[in-house]
């Protein structure tokens, strides 16, 4: 079997068009606003932030970038977050992670007003997601769910194996799939016999951060494979956590890197910002 490729670019383009149309329709009421805070000069973070700004502009969302040097105090950053919490034209706040070691990510995330937490990282939003209540869903897991749904990949009663247990991706994507009535297994770096678990999965979500780590032997014939990785090979080229060339020969669906999960993450950030703005304006979803 050769896999059908799930193009995140294609799904993202369709969703972004819908978002843009909704933003346009709202223009007489308000313009959704997103504040992004970037601390330090991590190259990858800067590139992600630029992508978020560009996509916001294209969708008609106002975006404001605050750059801070890596030696700012935690207090200064907390005060900036607090300022955005109270700024009426800002409906979403995102503090790009990772932060320098002397700043507590936990404290910063907890300072973001939950109703502006468009990253979905605040414990209130995580708790609401876990209990199946309305919440901002973290963008990468939310984007993965959208891709699976776009391709009509069945979730209910299916076995999803998550490889990776980060707070940003692994843990929440498992929870979202559980909310969709999938049976979920979490694997991680201490799992004994990873292959035993992944080879039983109808859906594999690879979020390990290890280049081309998931091989053909890890997956079941006909499985759907979602690759969250963004790694560089020794020659500098980009690759995911899945060995795409060999795994695609055995699976039903697979996401490429680049052009898979990446474009969806930003799209769901735009979506969450729009939802937040609509809520602020008292506009109901139709
Ligand atoms: N760093 C890596 N991914 C993310 C993300 O989705 N949001 C934020 N704020 N930081 C990140």
mmCIF file of N, CA and C in Angstrom, residues 40-170:
data_model
loop_
_atom_site.group_PDB
_atom_site.id
_atom_site.type_symbol
_atom_site.label_atom_id
_atom_site.label_comp_id
_atom_site.label_asym_id
_atom_site.label_seq_id
_atom_site.Cartn_x
_atom_site.Cartn_y
_atom_site.Cartn_z
ATOM 1 N N UNK A 40 14.402 37.215 23.429
ATOM 2 C CA UNK A 40 15.698 36.690 23.000
ATOM 3 C C UNK A 40 15.771 36.524 21.496
ATOM 4 N N UNK A 41 16.836 35.862 21.045
ATOM 5 C CA UNK A 41 16.992 35.770 19.584
ATOM 6 C C UNK A 41 17.248 34.352 19.102
ATOM 7 N N UNK A 42 16.456 33.432 19.620
ATOM 8 C CA UNK A 42 16.444 32.060 19.134
ATOM 9 C C UNK A 42 15.985 32.066 17.659
ATOM 10 N N UNK A 43 16.814 31.537 16.784
ATOM 11 C CA UNK A 43 16.529 31.621 15.340
ATOM 12 C C UNK A 43 15.216 30.934 14.971
ATOM 13 N N UNK A 44 15.005 29.745 15.536
ATOM 14 C CA UNK A 44 13.777 29.003 15.201
ATOM 15 C C UNK A 44 12.554 29.772 15.683
ATOM 16 N N UNK A 45 12.631 30.304 16.918
ATOM 17 C CA UNK A 45 11.489 31.051 17.467
ATOM 18 C C UNK A 45 11.186 32.271 16.602
ATOM 19 N N UNK A 46 12.242 32.963 16.180
ATOM 20 C CA UNK A 46 12.058 34.162 15.353
ATOM 21 C C UNK A 46 11.351 33.796 14.048
ATOM 22 N N UNK A 47 11.755 32.677 13.476
ATOM 23 C CA UNK A 47 11.165 32.268 12.212
ATOM 24 C C UNK A 47 9.689 31.878 12.406
ATOM 25 N N UNK A 48 9.365 31.180 13.520
ATOM 26 C CA UNK A 48 7.959 30.839 13.804
ATOM 27 C C UNK A 48 7.125 32.112 13.976
ATOM 28 N N UNK A 49 7.700 33.068 14.704
ATOM 29 C CA UNK A 49 6.969 34.299 14.988
ATOM 30 C C UNK A 49 6.703 35.090 13.707
ATOM 31 N N UNK A 50 7.694 35.125 12.829
ATOM 32 C CA UNK A 50 7.515 35.816 11.539
ATOM 33 C C UNK A 50 6.380 35.152 10.756
ATOM 34 N N UNK A 51 6.369 33.818 10.773
ATOM 35 C CA UNK A 51 5.309 33.069 10.077
ATOM 36 C C UNK A 51 3.934 33.412 10.635
ATOM 37 N N UNK A 52 3.860 33.557 11.957
ATOM 38 C CA UNK A 52 2.581 33.866 12.603
ATOM 39 C C UNK A 52 2.114 35.271 12.226
ATOM 40 N N UNK A 53 3.067 36.206 12.187
ATOM 41 C CA UNK A 53 2.735 37.596 11.817
ATOM 42 C C UNK A 53 2.229 37.685 10.385
ATOM 43 N N UNK A 54 2.940 37.002 9.493
ATOM 44 C CA UNK A 54 2.602 37.049 8.067
ATOM 45 C C UNK A 54 1.202 36.449 7.842
ATOM 46 N N UNK A 55 0.963 35.300 8.483
ATOM 47 C CA UNK A 55 -0.334 34.634 8.305
ATOM 48 C C UNK A 55 -1.459 35.482 8.885
ATOM 49 N N UNK A 56 -1.198 36.156 10.017
ATOM 50 C CA UNK A 56 -2.232 37.016 10.621
ATOM 51 C C UNK A 56 -2.595 38.125 9.642
ATOM 52 N N UNK A 57 -1.576 38.787 9.111
ATOM 53 C CA UNK A 57 -1.814 39.889 8.162
ATOM 54 C C UNK A 57 -2.638 39.407 6.988
ATOM 55 N N UNK A 58 -2.248 38.263 6.436
ATOM 56 C CA UNK A 58 -2.961 37.737 5.260
ATOM 57 C C UNK A 58 -4.431 37.470 5.569
ATOM 58 N N UNK A 59 -4.716 37.119 6.828
ATOM 59 C CA UNK A 59 -6.107 36.818 7.197
ATOM 60 C C UNK A 59 -6.867 38.071 7.620
ATOM 61 N N UNK A 60 -6.182 39.207 7.659
ATOM 62 C CA UNK A 60 -6.830 40.455 8.077
ATOM 63 C C UNK A 60 -6.846 40.640 9.582
ATOM 64 N N UNK A 61 -6.069 39.825 10.292
ATOM 65 C CA UNK A 61 -5.980 39.927 11.756
ATOM 66 C C UNK A 61 -4.868 40.917 12.100
ATOM 67 N N UNK A 62 -5.175 41.843 13.038
ATOM 68 C CA UNK A 62 -4.149 42.789 13.481
ATOM 69 C C UNK A 62 -3.147 42.042 14.353
ATOM 70 N N UNK A 63 -1.849 42.205 14.052
ATOM 71 C CA UNK A 63 -0.901 41.529 14.940
ATOM 72 C C UNK A 63 0.161 42.510 15.406
ATOM 73 N N UNK A 64 0.522 42.343 16.664
ATOM 74 C CA UNK A 64 1.464 43.261 17.299
ATOM 75 C C UNK A 64 2.575 42.424 17.902
ATOM 76 N N UNK A 65 3.805 42.742 17.518
ATOM 77 C CA UNK A 65 4.936 41.960 18.022
ATOM 78 C C UNK A 65 5.713 42.773 19.046
ATOM 79 N N UNK A 66 5.932 42.205 20.234
ATOM 80 C CA UNK A 66 6.815 42.818 21.222
ATOM 81 C C UNK A 66 8.070 41.963 21.318
ATOM 82 N N UNK A 67 9.199 42.571 20.996
ATOM 83 C CA UNK A 67 10.463 41.845 21.134
ATOM 84 C C UNK A 67 11.155 42.317 22.392
ATOM 85 N N UNK A 68 11.670 41.363 23.158
ATOM 86 C CA UNK A 68 12.380 41.702 24.396
ATOM 87 C C UNK A 68 13.724 40.993 24.413
ATOM 88 N N UNK A 69 14.754 41.659 24.951
ATOM 89 C CA UNK A 69 16.070 41.005 24.989
ATOM 90 C C UNK A 69 16.079 39.828 25.971
ATOM 91 N N UNK A 70 17.025 38.908 25.792
ATOM 92 C CA UNK A 70 17.020 37.670 26.589
ATOM 93 C C UNK A 70 17.308 37.925 28.071
ATOM 94 N N UNK A 71 17.848 39.120 28.404
ATOM 95 C CA UNK A 71 18.166 39.372 29.813
ATOM 96 C C UNK A 71 17.087 40.184 30.544
ATOM 97 N N UNK A 72 15.901 40.338 29.946
ATOM 98 C CA UNK A 72 14.851 41.064 30.680
ATOM 99 C C UNK A 72 14.467 40.269 31.932
ATOM 100 N N UNK A 73 13.900 40.972 32.905
ATOM 101 C CA UNK A 73 13.494 40.265 34.124
ATOM 102 C C UNK A 73 12.133 39.606 33.902
ATOM 103 N N UNK A 74 11.893 38.616 34.719
ATOM 104 C CA UNK A 74 10.594 37.924 34.676
ATOM 105 C C UNK A 74 9.462 38.932 34.927
ATOM 106 N N UNK A 75 9.714 39.828 35.854
ATOM 107 C CA UNK A 75 8.724 40.845 36.223
ATOM 108 C C UNK A 75 8.328 41.706 35.014
ATOM 109 N N UNK A 76 9.338 42.106 34.220
ATOM 110 C CA UNK A 76 9.059 42.952 33.039
ATOM 111 C C UNK A 76 8.163 42.199 32.061
ATOM 112 N N UNK A 77 8.475 40.924 31.875
ATOM 113 C CA UNK A 77 7.671 40.126 30.947
ATOM 114 C C UNK A 77 6.249 39.941 31.499
ATOM 115 N N UNK A 78 6.147 39.660 32.787
ATOM 116 C CA UNK A 78 4.816 39.480 33.390
ATOM 117 C C UNK A 78 3.996 40.764 33.265
ATOM 118 N N UNK A 79 4.664 41.911 33.419
ATOM 119 C CA UNK A 79 3.952 43.186 33.300
ATOM 120 C C UNK A 79 3.444 43.415 31.873
ATOM 121 N N UNK A 80 4.248 43.008 30.901
ATOM 122 C CA UNK A 80 3.832 43.168 29.495
ATOM 123 C C UNK A 80 2.598 42.293 29.212
ATOM 124 N N UNK A 81 2.643 41.065 29.723
ATOM 125 C CA UNK A 81 1.493 40.170 29.542
ATOM 126 C C UNK A 81 0.254 40.807 30.175
ATOM 127 N N UNK A 82 0.442 41.331 31.371
ATOM 128 C CA UNK A 82 -0.671 41.957 32.106
ATOM 129 C C UNK A 82 -1.257 43.128 31.299
ATOM 130 N N UNK A 83 -0.355 43.898 30.681
ATOM 131 C CA UNK A 83 -0.800 45.031 29.864
ATOM 132 C C UNK A 83 -1.696 44.533 28.717
ATOM 133 N N UNK A 84 -1.248 43.473 28.057
ATOM 134 C CA UNK A 84 -2.065 42.920 26.956
ATOM 135 C C UNK A 84 -3.375 42.322 27.466
ATOM 136 N N UNK A 85 -3.348 41.779 28.682
ATOM 137 C CA UNK A 85 -4.596 41.243 29.260
ATOM 138 C C UNK A 85 -5.676 42.313 29.295
ATOM 139 N N UNK A 86 -5.226 43.570 29.476
ATOM 140 C CA UNK A 86 -6.195 44.659 29.636
ATOM 141 C C UNK A 86 -6.395 45.482 28.372
ATOM 142 N N UNK A 87 -5.663 45.156 27.323
ATOM 143 C CA UNK A 87 -5.742 45.957 26.086
ATOM 144 C C UNK A 87 -6.927 45.472 25.247
ATOM 145 N N UNK A 88 -7.875 46.373 25.013
ATOM 146 C CA UNK A 88 -9.140 45.983 24.395
ATOM 147 C C UNK A 88 -9.052 45.507 22.947
ATOM 148 N N UNK A 89 -8.045 46.006 22.216
ATOM 149 C CA UNK A 89 -7.953 45.620 20.794
ATOM 150 C C UNK A 89 -7.161 44.314 20.618
ATOM 151 N N UNK A 90 -6.723 43.726 21.718
ATOM 152 C CA UNK A 90 -5.988 42.453 21.663
ATOM 153 C C UNK A 90 -6.884 41.330 22.194
ATOM 154 N N UNK A 91 -7.120 40.323 21.332
ATOM 155 C CA UNK A 91 -8.005 39.220 21.729
ATOM 156 C C UNK A 91 -7.235 37.933 21.970
ATOM 157 N N UNK A 92 -5.983 37.915 21.520
ATOM 158 C CA UNK A 92 -5.164 36.723 21.726
ATOM 159 C C UNK A 92 -3.753 37.123 22.111
ATOM 160 N N UNK A 93 -3.173 36.387 23.076
ATOM 161 C CA UNK A 93 -1.793 36.661 23.509
ATOM 162 C C UNK A 93 -0.989 35.380 23.369
ATOM 163 N N UNK A 94 0.175 35.496 22.751
ATOM 164 C CA UNK A 94 1.051 34.339 22.599
ATOM 165 C C UNK A 94 2.465 34.717 23.029
ATOM 166 N N UNK A 95 2.990 34.018 23.985
ATOM 167 C CA UNK A 95 4.390 34.211 24.370
ATOM 168 C C UNK A 95 5.153 33.035 23.769
ATOM 169 N N UNK A 96 6.037 33.345 22.834
ATOM 170 C CA UNK A 96 6.752 32.263 22.139
ATOM 171 C C UNK A 96 7.669 31.521 23.116
ATOM 172 N N UNK A 97 7.592 30.204 23.102
ATOM 173 C CA UNK A 97 8.441 29.349 23.940
ATOM 174 C C UNK A 97 9.533 28.732 23.072
ATOM 175 N N UNK A 98 10.675 28.379 23.588
ATOM 176 C CA UNK A 98 11.059 28.434 24.996
ATOM 177 C C UNK A 98 11.469 29.836 25.444
ATOM 178 N N UNK A 99 11.414 30.045 26.772
ATOM 179 C CA UNK A 99 11.884 31.295 27.368
ATOM 180 C C UNK A 99 13.266 31.058 27.981
ATOM 181 N N UNK A 100 14.032 32.138 28.194
ATOM 182 C CA UNK A 100 15.339 31.963 28.851
ATOM 183 C C UNK A 100 15.174 31.285 30.218
ATOM 184 N N UNK A 101 16.241 30.595 30.657
ATOM 185 C CA UNK A 101 16.152 29.770 31.873
ATOM 186 C C UNK A 101 15.750 30.530 33.135
ATOM 187 N N UNK A 102 16.081 31.842 33.191
ATOM 188 C CA UNK A 102 15.780 32.558 34.436
ATOM 189 C C UNK A 102 14.313 32.999 34.528
ATOM 190 N N UNK A 103 13.541 32.690 33.494
ATOM 191 C CA UNK A 103 12.116 33.071 33.515
ATOM 192 C C UNK A 103 11.258 31.802 33.612
ATOM 193 N N UNK A 104 10.306 31.816 34.517
ATOM 194 C CA UNK A 104 9.439 30.646 34.707
ATOM 195 C C UNK A 104 8.339 30.634 33.639
ATOM 196 N N UNK A 105 8.381 29.620 32.758
ATOM 197 C CA UNK A 105 7.346 29.520 31.721
ATOM 198 C C UNK A 105 5.975 29.332 32.365
ATOM 199 N N UNK A 106 5.973 28.577 33.446
ATOM 200 C CA UNK A 106 4.713 28.305 34.157
ATOM 201 C C UNK A 106 4.073 29.622 34.627
ATOM 202 N N UNK A 107 4.901 30.475 35.241
ATOM 203 C CA UNK A 107 4.369 31.751 35.761
ATOM 204 C C UNK A 107 3.838 32.613 34.622
ATOM 205 N N UNK A 108 4.592 32.625 33.509
ATOM 206 C CA UNK A 108 4.209 33.481 32.382
ATOM 207 C C UNK A 108 2.901 32.993 31.767
ATOM 208 N N UNK A 109 2.821 31.692 31.553
ATOM 209 C CA UNK A 109 1.595 31.126 30.953
ATOM 210 C C UNK A 109 0.399 31.385 31.869
ATOM 211 N N UNK A 110 0.629 31.243 33.168
ATOM 212 C CA UNK A 110 -0.480 31.434 34.112
ATOM 213 C C UNK A 110 -0.900 32.896 34.226
ATOM 214 N N UNK A 111 -0.035 33.812 33.783
ATOM 215 C CA UNK A 111 -0.382 35.236 33.840
ATOM 216 C C UNK A 111 -1.292 35.629 32.657
ATOM 217 N N UNK A 112 -1.246 34.858 31.579
ATOM 218 C CA UNK A 112 -2.100 35.191 30.421
ATOM 219 C C UNK A 112 -3.561 34.969 30.817
ATOM 220 N N UNK A 113 -4.406 35.960 30.540
ATOM 221 C CA UNK A 113 -5.831 35.789 30.857
ATOM 222 C C UNK A 113 -6.359 34.582 30.074
ATOM 223 N N UNK A 114 -6.991 33.612 30.726
ATOM 224 C CA UNK A 114 -7.455 32.408 30.021
ATOM 225 C C UNK A 114 -8.304 32.724 28.791
ATOM 226 N N UNK A 115 -9.068 33.818 28.854
ATOM 227 C CA UNK A 115 -9.929 34.161 27.705
ATOM 228 C C UNK A 115 -9.144 34.769 26.543
ATOM 229 N N UNK A 116 -7.820 35.006 26.733
ATOM 230 C CA UNK A 116 -6.971 35.475 25.624
ATOM 231 C C UNK A 116 -5.872 34.457 25.310
ATOM 232 N N UNK A 117 -5.935 33.305 25.932
ATOM 233 C CA UNK A 117 -4.883 32.288 25.809
ATOM 234 C C UNK A 117 -5.083 31.454 24.537
ATOM 235 N N UNK A 118 -4.790 32.073 23.387
ATOM 236 C CA UNK A 118 -5.072 31.415 22.105
ATOM 237 C C UNK A 118 -4.112 30.264 21.794
ATOM 238 N N UNK A 119 -3.063 30.111 22.598
ATOM 239 C CA UNK A 119 -2.178 28.945 22.495
ATOM 240 C C UNK A 119 -2.795 27.727 23.186
ATOM 241 N N UNK A 120 -3.738 27.987 24.088
ATOM 242 C CA UNK A 120 -4.368 26.891 24.836
ATOM 243 C C UNK A 120 -3.442 26.239 25.839
ATOM 244 N N UNK A 121 -2.497 27.001 26.381
ATOM 245 C CA UNK A 121 -1.525 26.417 27.322
ATOM 246 C C UNK A 121 -1.880 26.675 28.788
ATOM 247 N N UNK A 122 -2.791 27.606 29.049
ATOM 248 C CA UNK A 122 -3.124 27.934 30.446
ATOM 249 C C UNK A 122 -3.815 26.729 31.101
ATOM 250 N N UNK A 123 -3.460 26.439 32.373
ATOM 251 C CA UNK A 123 -4.077 25.289 33.043
ATOM 252 C C UNK A 123 -5.609 25.299 33.010
ATOM 253 N N UNK A 124 -6.188 26.497 32.989
ATOM 254 C CA UNK A 124 -7.670 26.561 32.918
ATOM 255 C C UNK A 124 -8.156 25.987 31.589
ATOM 256 N N UNK A 125 -7.488 26.363 30.497
ATOM 257 C CA UNK A 125 -7.906 25.829 29.195
ATOM 258 C C UNK A 125 -7.601 24.338 29.081
ATOM 259 N N UNK A 126 -6.468 23.918 29.640
ATOM 260 C CA UNK A 126 -6.132 22.487 29.599
ATOM 261 C C UNK A 126 -7.174 21.688 30.395
ATOM 262 N N UNK A 127 -7.540 22.210 31.563
ATOM 263 C CA UNK A 127 -8.541 21.534 32.390
ATOM 264 C C UNK A 127 -9.892 21.476 31.699
ATOM 265 N N UNK A 128 -10.253 22.566 31.033
ATOM 266 C CA UNK A 128 -11.534 22.597 30.314
ATOM 267 C C UNK A 128 -11.513 21.593 29.163
ATOM 268 N N UNK A 129 -10.367 21.538 28.460
ATOM 269 C CA UNK A 129 -10.254 20.570 27.362
ATOM 270 C C UNK A 129 -10.401 19.142 27.904
ATOM 271 N N UNK A 130 -9.733 18.879 29.043
ATOM 272 C CA UNK A 130 -9.743 17.521 29.610
ATOM 273 C C UNK A 130 -11.125 17.088 30.040
ATOM 274 N N UNK A 131 -11.936 18.072 30.440
ATOM 275 C CA UNK A 131 -13.274 17.720 30.907
ATOM 276 C C UNK A 131 -14.315 17.925 29.806
ATOM 277 N N UNK A 132 -13.839 18.126 28.577
ATOM 278 C CA UNK A 132 -14.744 18.208 27.432
ATOM 279 C C UNK A 132 -15.539 19.505 27.374
ATOM 280 N N UNK A 133 -15.057 20.540 28.064
ATOM 281 C CA UNK A 133 -15.751 21.834 28.008
ATOM 282 C C UNK A 133 -15.163 22.702 26.904
ATOM 283 N N UNK A 134 -15.906 23.760 26.555
ATOM 284 C CA UNK A 134 -15.411 24.686 25.540
ATOM 285 C C UNK A 134 -14.093 25.295 26.037
ATOM 286 N N UNK A 135 -13.091 25.297 25.168
ATOM 287 C CA UNK A 135 -11.764 25.793 25.574
ATOM 288 C C UNK A 135 -10.989 26.184 24.333
ATOM 289 N N UNK A 136 -9.968 27.013 24.521
ATOM 290 C CA UNK A 136 -8.996 27.186 23.433
ATOM 291 C C UNK A 136 -8.170 25.908 23.396
ATOM 292 N N UNK A 137 -8.125 25.278 22.225
ATOM 293 C CA UNK A 137 -7.364 24.033 22.105
ATOM 294 C C UNK A 137 -5.957 24.372 21.630
ATOM 295 N N UNK A 138 -4.936 23.703 22.164
ATOM 296 C CA UNK A 138 -3.569 23.982 21.724
ATOM 297 C C UNK A 138 -3.434 23.737 20.219
ATOM 298 N N UNK A 139 -2.710 24.639 19.556
ATOM 299 C CA UNK A 139 -2.813 24.751 18.092
ATOM 300 C C UNK A 139 -2.321 23.520 17.328
ATOM 301 N N UNK A 140 -1.201 22.928 17.741
ATOM 302 C CA UNK A 140 -0.705 21.776 16.974
ATOM 303 C C UNK A 140 -1.642 20.575 17.113
ATOM 304 N N UNK A 141 -2.033 20.182 18.337
ATOM 305 C CA UNK A 141 -3.002 19.087 18.452
ATOM 306 C C UNK A 141 -4.316 19.380 17.726
ATOM 307 N N UNK A 142 -4.807 20.609 17.827
ATOM 308 C CA UNK A 142 -6.058 21.005 17.169
ATOM 309 C C UNK A 142 -5.901 20.859 15.652
ATOM 310 N N UNK A 143 -4.746 21.277 15.140
ATOM 311 C CA UNK A 143 -4.477 21.174 13.700
ATOM 312 C C UNK A 143 -4.425 19.715 13.239
ATOM 313 N N UNK A 144 -3.846 18.867 14.079
ATOM 314 C CA UNK A 144 -3.780 17.434 13.739
ATOM 315 C C UNK A 144 -5.187 16.863 13.632
ATOM 316 N N UNK A 145 -6.033 17.225 14.592
ATOM 317 C CA UNK A 145 -7.414 16.742 14.583
ATOM 318 C C UNK A 145 -8.135 17.204 13.311
ATOM 319 N N UNK A 146 -7.910 18.456 12.923
ATOM 320 C CA UNK A 146 -8.547 18.978 11.702
ATOM 321 C C UNK A 146 -8.104 18.190 10.472
ATOM 322 N N UNK A 147 -6.829 17.844 10.413
ATOM 323 C CA UNK A 147 -6.325 17.089 9.255
ATOM 324 C C UNK A 147 -6.962 15.702 9.187
ATOM 325 N N UNK A 148 -7.059 15.045 10.342
ATOM 326 C CA UNK A 148 -7.658 13.702 10.380
ATOM 327 C C UNK A 148 -9.121 13.773 9.947
ATOM 328 N N UNK A 149 -9.807 14.821 10.407
ATOM 329 C CA UNK A 149 -11.229 14.968 10.069
ATOM 330 C C UNK A 149 -11.406 15.306 8.591
ATOM 331 N N UNK A 150 -10.518 16.155 8.083
ATOM 332 C CA UNK A 150 -10.573 16.565 6.667
ATOM 333 C C UNK A 150 -10.490 15.344 5.751
ATOM 334 N N UNK A 151 -9.680 14.371 6.165
ATOM 335 C CA UNK A 151 -9.515 13.156 5.353
ATOM 336 C C UNK A 151 -10.496 12.052 5.751
ATOM 337 N N UNK A 152 -11.467 12.408 6.613
ATOM 338 C CA UNK A 152 -12.458 11.426 7.076
ATOM 339 C C UNK A 152 -11.825 10.166 7.646
ATOM 340 N N UNK A 153 -10.737 10.326 8.329
ATOM 341 C CA UNK A 153 -10.080 9.169 8.949
ATOM 342 C C UNK A 153 -10.850 8.838 10.229
ATOM 343 N N UNK A 154 -11.383 7.618 10.313
ATOM 344 C CA UNK A 154 -12.205 7.305 11.489
ATOM 345 C C UNK A 154 -11.393 7.343 12.777
ATOM 346 N N UNK A 155 -11.998 7.874 13.826
ATOM 347 C CA UNK A 155 -11.328 7.999 15.128
ATOM 348 C C UNK A 155 -12.026 7.139 16.189
ATOM 349 N N UNK A 156 -13.352 7.136 16.135
ATOM 350 C CA UNK A 156 -14.106 6.431 17.172
ATOM 351 C C UNK A 156 -13.755 4.942 17.202
ATOM 352 N N UNK A 157 -13.372 4.469 18.359
ATOM 353 C CA UNK A 157 -13.052 3.046 18.520
ATOM 354 C C UNK A 157 -11.701 2.658 17.951
ATOM 355 N N UNK A 158 -10.981 3.605 17.354
ATOM 356 C CA UNK A 158 -9.677 3.288 16.759
ATOM 357 C C UNK A 158 -8.582 3.443 17.803
ATOM 358 N N UNK A 159 -7.478 2.755 17.535
ATOM 359 C CA UNK A 159 -6.370 2.792 18.480
ATOM 360 C C UNK A 159 -5.338 3.822 18.006
ATOM 361 N N UNK A 160 -5.177 4.875 18.792
ATOM 362 C CA UNK A 160 -4.184 5.904 18.461
ATOM 363 C C UNK A 160 -3.006 5.758 19.409
ATOM 364 N N UNK A 161 -1.819 5.689 18.845
ATOM 365 C CA UNK A 161 -0.618 5.626 19.683
ATOM 366 C C UNK A 161 0.159 6.925 19.501
ATOM 367 N N UNK A 162 0.383 7.603 20.624
ATOM 368 C CA UNK A 162 1.093 8.875 20.606
ATOM 369 C C UNK A 162 2.525 8.586 21.036
ATOM 370 N N UNK A 163 3.491 9.018 20.250
ATOM 371 C CA UNK A 163 4.892 8.836 20.648
ATOM 372 C C UNK A 163 5.423 10.221 21.022
ATOM 373 N N UNK A 164 5.560 10.440 22.322
ATOM 374 C CA UNK A 164 5.942 11.774 22.825
ATOM 375 C C UNK A 164 4.922 12.222 23.849
ATOM 376 N N UNK A 165 5.386 12.881 24.883
ATOM 377 C CA UNK A 165 4.463 13.277 25.963
ATOM 378 C C UNK A 165 4.677 14.724 26.403
ATOM 379 N N UNK A 166 4.985 15.597 25.433
ATOM 380 C CA UNK A 166 5.169 17.009 25.803
ATOM 381 C C UNK A 166 3.822 17.633 26.168
ATOM 382 N N UNK A 167 3.905 18.724 26.926
ATOM 383 C CA UNK A 167 2.673 19.446 27.285
ATOM 384 C C UNK A 167 2.062 20.139 26.078
ATOM 385 N N UNK A 168 2.910 20.463 25.076
ATOM 386 C CA UNK A 168 2.441 21.223 23.910
ATOM 387 C C UNK A 168 1.768 20.316 22.883
ATOM 388 N N UNK A 169 2.300 19.115 22.695
ATOM 389 C CA UNK A 169 1.770 18.245 21.633
ATOM 390 C C UNK A 169 1.288 16.879 22.166
ATOM 391 N N UNK A 170 2.189 16.069 22.676
ATOM 392 C CA UNK A 170 1.853 14.675 22.986
ATOM 393 C C UNK A 170 0.650 14.530 23.908
#
